[in-house]
């Protein structure tokens, strides 16, 4: 019984770390970079790094990258 609780705790910590890396680093990072630099937003603009626009832009970016990679791989 205690071994199962320890394994569950370790799995919980590892899954939380992976979720943070994927969500924070890849999706929000890409979305924030695109909205901030591609659309020339200033620091004074109200762009919330945790906002829905950043998350949606990041998801759309990674979907585009995945689709493009699949199409390039499929052609070769």
Short mmCIF file of N, CA, C and O in Angstrom, two decimals:
data_model
loop_
_atom_site.label_atom_id
_atom_site.label_comp_id
_atom_site.label_asym_id
_atom_site.label_seq_id
_atom_site.Cartn_x
_atom_site.Cartn_y
_atom_site.Cartn_z
N UNK A 1 0.82 -1.20 0.00
CA UNK A 1 0.00 0.00 0.00
C UNK A 1 0.86 1.27 0.00
O UNK A 1 0.62 2.14 -0.81
N UNK A 2 1.87 1.41 0.85
CA UNK A 2 2.68 2.63 0.82
C UNK A 2 3.48 2.76 -0.47
O UNK A 2 3.74 3.86 -0.93
N UNK A 3 3.88 1.62 -1.06
CA UNK A 3 4.63 1.68 -2.30
C UNK A 3 3.78 2.26 -3.43
O UNK A 3 4.27 3.04 -4.25
N UNK A 4 2.50 1.95 -3.45
CA UNK A 4 1.58 2.50 -4.45
C UNK A 4 1.40 4.00 -4.26
O UNK A 4 1.33 4.76 -5.23
N UNK A 5 1.34 4.45 -3.02
CA UNK A 5 1.19 5.88 -2.75
C UNK A 5 2.45 6.64 -3.15
O UNK A 5 2.37 7.75 -3.70
N UNK A 6 3.60 6.05 -2.94
CA UNK A 6 4.86 6.69 -3.34
C UNK A 6 4.95 6.77 -4.86
O UNK A 6 5.32 7.81 -5.41
N UNK A 7 4.59 5.68 -5.53
CA UNK A 7 4.61 5.67 -6.99
C UNK A 7 3.63 6.69 -7.55
O UNK A 7 3.92 7.38 -8.53
N UNK A 8 2.46 6.80 -6.94
CA UNK A 8 1.47 7.78 -7.38
C UNK A 8 1.98 9.20 -7.19
O UNK A 8 1.79 10.06 -8.05
N UNK A 9 2.65 9.46 -6.09
CA UNK A 9 3.22 10.79 -5.85
C UNK A 9 4.31 11.14 -6.84
O UNK A 9 4.37 12.26 -7.35
N UNK A 10 5.17 10.18 -7.13
CA UNK A 10 6.25 10.40 -8.10
C UNK A 10 5.66 10.64 -9.48
O UNK A 10 6.07 11.56 -10.20
N UNK A 11 4.67 9.85 -9.89
CA UNK A 11 4.01 10.03 -11.18
C UNK A 11 3.33 11.39 -11.27
O UNK A 11 3.36 12.05 -12.30
N UNK A 12 2.72 11.81 -10.18
CA UNK A 12 2.05 13.11 -10.14
C UNK A 12 3.04 14.26 -10.35
O UNK A 12 2.77 15.19 -11.11
N UNK A 13 4.19 14.18 -9.70
CA UNK A 13 5.20 15.23 -9.84
C UNK A 13 5.77 15.25 -11.26
O UNK A 13 5.92 16.31 -11.87
N UNK A 14 6.06 14.09 -11.81
CA UNK A 14 6.61 14.01 -13.17
C UNK A 14 5.60 14.52 -14.19
O UNK A 14 5.95 15.29 -15.09
N UNK A 15 4.34 14.13 -14.06
CA UNK A 15 3.34 14.58 -15.02
C UNK A 15 3.10 16.09 -14.91
O UNK A 15 2.88 16.76 -15.91
N UNK A 16 3.18 16.63 -13.71
CA UNK A 16 3.03 18.08 -13.53
C UNK A 16 4.19 18.83 -14.18
O UNK A 16 3.98 19.87 -14.81
N UNK A 17 5.39 18.31 -14.06
CA UNK A 17 6.56 18.93 -14.70
C UNK A 17 6.43 18.92 -16.21
O UNK A 17 6.72 19.91 -16.88
N UNK A 18 6.02 17.79 -16.76
CA UNK A 18 5.86 17.69 -18.21
C UNK A 18 4.76 18.63 -18.68
O UNK A 18 4.92 19.32 -19.71
N UNK A 19 3.66 18.71 -17.96
CA UNK A 19 2.58 19.62 -18.32
C UNK A 19 3.04 21.06 -18.29
O UNK A 19 2.73 21.84 -19.20
N UNK A 20 3.81 21.43 -17.30
CA UNK A 20 4.31 22.80 -17.21
C UNK A 20 5.25 23.11 -18.36
O UNK A 20 5.20 24.20 -18.93
N UNK A 21 6.12 22.18 -18.71
CA UNK A 21 7.05 22.41 -19.81
C UNK A 21 6.30 22.57 -21.12
O UNK A 21 6.56 23.50 -21.90
N UNK A 22 5.35 21.69 -21.38
CA UNK A 22 4.61 21.74 -22.64
C UNK A 22 3.73 22.97 -22.69
O UNK A 22 3.76 23.74 -23.67
N UNK A 23 2.93 23.20 -21.67
CA UNK A 23 1.98 24.31 -21.71
C UNK A 23 2.67 25.65 -21.61
O UNK A 23 2.44 26.54 -22.43
N UNK A 24 3.53 25.81 -20.64
CA UNK A 24 4.18 27.09 -20.43
C UNK A 24 5.21 27.39 -21.51
O UNK A 24 5.21 28.47 -22.09
N UNK A 25 6.08 26.45 -21.76
CA UNK A 25 7.20 26.71 -22.66
C UNK A 25 6.84 26.70 -24.12
O UNK A 25 7.16 27.63 -24.86
N UNK A 26 6.18 25.67 -24.54
CA UNK A 26 5.97 25.51 -25.97
C UNK A 26 4.74 26.26 -26.47
O UNK A 26 4.82 27.00 -27.44
N UNK A 27 3.61 26.07 -25.85
CA UNK A 27 2.38 26.67 -26.36
C UNK A 27 2.31 28.16 -26.02
O UNK A 27 2.14 29.00 -26.92
N UNK A 28 2.43 28.49 -24.76
CA UNK A 28 2.35 29.90 -24.38
C UNK A 28 3.54 30.70 -24.89
O UNK A 28 3.39 31.85 -25.28
N UNK A 29 4.71 30.09 -24.90
CA UNK A 29 5.90 30.79 -25.39
C UNK A 29 5.79 31.15 -26.85
O UNK A 29 6.07 32.27 -27.27
N UNK A 30 5.36 30.19 -27.66
CA UNK A 30 5.20 30.45 -29.09
C UNK A 30 4.09 31.46 -29.35
O UNK A 30 4.25 32.37 -30.16
N UNK A 31 2.99 31.33 -28.66
CA UNK A 31 1.88 32.27 -28.84
C UNK A 31 2.25 33.68 -28.42
O UNK A 31 1.92 34.66 -29.11
N UNK A 32 2.94 33.81 -27.32
CA UNK A 32 3.36 35.13 -26.85
C UNK A 32 4.36 35.76 -27.81
O UNK A 32 4.27 36.94 -28.13
N UNK A 33 5.31 34.96 -28.30
CA UNK A 33 6.31 35.47 -29.24
C UNK A 33 5.63 35.94 -30.53
O UNK A 33 5.95 37.01 -31.05
N UNK A 34 4.71 35.16 -31.05
CA UNK A 34 4.02 35.53 -32.29
C UNK A 34 3.22 36.81 -32.10
O UNK A 34 3.30 37.74 -32.90
N UNK A 35 2.44 36.88 -31.04
CA UNK A 35 1.61 38.06 -30.83
C UNK A 35 2.44 39.29 -30.51
O UNK A 35 2.11 40.40 -30.93
N UNK A 36 3.53 39.12 -29.79
CA UNK A 36 4.34 40.27 -29.37
C UNK A 36 5.21 40.81 -30.52
O UNK A 36 5.24 41.99 -30.78
N UNK A 37 5.90 39.93 -31.22
CA UNK A 37 6.89 40.39 -32.18
C UNK A 37 6.39 40.42 -33.63
O UNK A 37 6.78 41.31 -34.38
N UNK A 38 5.58 39.49 -34.00
CA UNK A 38 5.09 39.48 -35.38
C UNK A 38 4.09 40.61 -35.59
O UNK A 38 4.10 41.28 -36.62
N UNK A 39 3.21 40.85 -34.63
CA UNK A 39 2.21 41.90 -34.76
C UNK A 39 2.67 43.22 -34.15
O UNK A 39 1.88 44.14 -34.00
N UNK A 40 3.96 43.31 -33.77
CA UNK A 40 4.57 44.55 -33.29
C UNK A 40 3.81 45.19 -32.13
O UNK A 40 3.55 46.39 -32.14
N UNK A 41 3.47 44.40 -31.15
CA UNK A 41 2.80 44.94 -29.96
C UNK A 41 3.85 45.52 -29.01
O UNK A 41 4.91 44.94 -28.82
N UNK A 42 3.55 46.64 -28.42
CA UNK A 42 4.46 47.28 -27.47
C UNK A 42 4.28 46.68 -26.09
O UNK A 42 3.34 45.95 -25.81
N UNK A 43 5.19 47.04 -25.20
CA UNK A 43 5.09 46.59 -23.81
C UNK A 43 3.87 47.19 -23.11
O UNK A 43 3.37 46.64 -22.15
N UNK A 44 3.39 48.32 -23.59
CA UNK A 44 2.26 48.98 -22.96
C UNK A 44 0.92 48.37 -23.36
O UNK A 44 -0.09 48.65 -22.73
N UNK A 45 0.92 47.57 -24.42
CA UNK A 45 -0.33 46.93 -24.84
C UNK A 45 -0.74 45.88 -23.83
O UNK A 45 0.08 45.28 -23.14
N UNK A 46 -2.03 45.65 -23.76
CA UNK A 46 -2.56 44.69 -22.80
C UNK A 46 -2.54 43.28 -23.38
O UNK A 46 -3.54 42.76 -23.87
N UNK A 47 -1.37 42.67 -23.35
CA UNK A 47 -1.24 41.29 -23.79
C UNK A 47 -0.91 40.44 -22.57
O UNK A 47 0.18 40.52 -22.02
N UNK A 48 -1.89 39.67 -22.16
CA UNK A 48 -1.73 38.81 -20.99
C UNK A 48 -0.99 37.53 -21.40
O UNK A 48 -1.47 36.79 -22.25
N UNK A 49 0.18 37.26 -20.81
CA UNK A 49 0.91 36.04 -21.18
C UNK A 49 0.17 34.76 -20.84
O UNK A 49 0.49 33.70 -21.37
N UNK A 50 -0.82 34.83 -19.97
CA UNK A 50 -1.62 33.66 -19.62
C UNK A 50 -3.01 33.71 -20.25
O UNK A 50 -3.89 32.93 -19.89
N UNK A 51 -3.22 34.63 -21.19
CA UNK A 51 -4.53 34.83 -21.77
C UNK A 51 -4.90 33.82 -22.84
O UNK A 51 -4.05 33.05 -23.33
N UNK A 52 -6.16 33.86 -23.20
CA UNK A 52 -6.68 32.91 -24.19
C UNK A 52 -6.08 33.16 -25.57
O UNK A 52 -5.84 32.21 -26.32
N UNK A 53 -5.84 34.41 -25.93
CA UNK A 53 -5.28 34.72 -27.25
C UNK A 53 -3.89 34.11 -27.41
O UNK A 53 -3.56 33.58 -28.47
N UNK A 54 -3.10 34.15 -26.36
CA UNK A 54 -1.75 33.58 -26.40
C UNK A 54 -1.82 32.06 -26.54
O UNK A 54 -1.10 31.46 -27.35
N UNK A 55 -2.69 31.43 -25.79
CA UNK A 55 -2.82 29.97 -25.83
C UNK A 55 -3.35 29.51 -27.18
O UNK A 55 -2.84 28.56 -27.79
N UNK A 56 -4.37 30.18 -27.70
CA UNK A 56 -4.95 29.81 -28.99
C UNK A 56 -3.93 30.00 -30.11
O UNK A 56 -3.79 29.16 -31.00
N UNK A 57 -3.20 31.11 -30.08
CA UNK A 57 -2.17 31.36 -31.09
C UNK A 57 -1.08 30.30 -31.02
O UNK A 57 -0.62 29.81 -32.05
N UNK A 58 -0.67 29.93 -29.82
CA UNK A 58 0.34 28.88 -29.67
C UNK A 58 -0.12 27.54 -30.17
O UNK A 58 0.63 26.82 -30.85
N UNK A 59 -1.36 27.18 -29.88
CA UNK A 59 -1.90 25.90 -30.36
C UNK A 59 -1.99 25.90 -31.88
O UNK A 59 -1.62 24.94 -32.54
N UNK A 60 -2.49 27.00 -32.45
CA UNK A 60 -2.58 27.10 -33.91
C UNK A 60 -1.19 27.03 -34.56
O UNK A 60 -1.02 26.39 -35.61
N UNK A 61 -0.20 27.65 -33.95
CA UNK A 61 1.16 27.59 -34.46
C UNK A 61 1.66 26.15 -34.49
O UNK A 61 2.20 25.69 -35.50
N UNK A 62 1.50 25.42 -33.39
CA UNK A 62 2.01 24.05 -33.34
C UNK A 62 1.21 23.12 -34.24
O UNK A 62 1.76 22.15 -34.78
N UNK A 63 -0.08 23.38 -34.44
CA UNK A 63 -0.85 22.61 -35.41
C UNK A 63 -0.33 22.85 -36.82
O UNK A 63 -0.22 21.92 -37.62
N UNK A 64 -0.02 24.10 -37.14
CA UNK A 64 0.53 24.44 -38.45
C UNK A 64 1.89 23.79 -38.66
O UNK A 64 2.18 23.24 -39.72
N UNK A 65 2.74 23.83 -37.65
CA UNK A 65 4.06 23.18 -37.74
C UNK A 65 3.90 21.67 -37.93
O UNK A 65 4.57 21.06 -38.77
N UNK A 66 3.00 21.06 -37.18
CA UNK A 66 2.78 19.61 -37.29
C UNK A 66 2.24 19.23 -38.66
O UNK A 66 2.70 18.27 -39.28
N UNK A 67 1.25 19.98 -39.14
CA UNK A 67 0.67 19.70 -40.44
C UNK A 67 1.69 19.88 -41.55
O UNK A 67 1.78 19.07 -42.47
N UNK A 68 2.48 20.94 -41.46
CA UNK A 68 3.52 21.19 -42.47
C UNK A 68 4.57 20.08 -42.46
O UNK A 68 5.00 19.62 -43.52
N UNK A 69 4.98 19.66 -41.28
CA UNK A 69 5.94 18.57 -41.18
C UNK A 69 5.40 17.27 -41.75
O UNK A 69 6.12 16.54 -42.43
N UNK A 70 4.13 17.00 -41.49
CA UNK A 70 3.52 15.79 -42.03
C UNK A 70 3.46 15.85 -43.55
O UNK A 70 3.77 14.87 -44.23
N UNK A 71 3.08 16.99 -44.10
CA UNK A 71 2.98 17.12 -45.55
C UNK A 71 4.36 16.99 -46.21
O UNK A 71 4.50 16.36 -47.25
N UNK A 72 5.38 17.59 -45.62
CA UNK A 72 6.73 17.48 -46.16
C UNK A 72 7.23 16.04 -46.09
O UNK A 72 7.81 15.51 -47.03
N UNK A 73 6.98 15.37 -44.98
CA UNK A 73 7.39 13.98 -44.82
C UNK A 73 6.64 13.07 -45.80
O UNK A 73 7.20 12.15 -46.36
N UNK A 74 5.37 13.36 -46.01
CA UNK A 74 4.54 12.53 -46.88
C UNK A 74 4.96 12.69 -48.35
O UNK A 74 4.87 11.75 -49.12
N UNK A 75 5.42 13.87 -48.73
CA UNK A 75 5.86 14.11 -50.10
C UNK A 75 7.15 13.34 -50.39
O UNK A 75 7.34 12.80 -51.47
N UNK A 76 8.05 13.30 -49.42
CA UNK A 76 9.33 12.63 -49.63
C UNK A 76 9.09 11.16 -49.59
O UNK A 76 9.62 10.32 -50.06
#
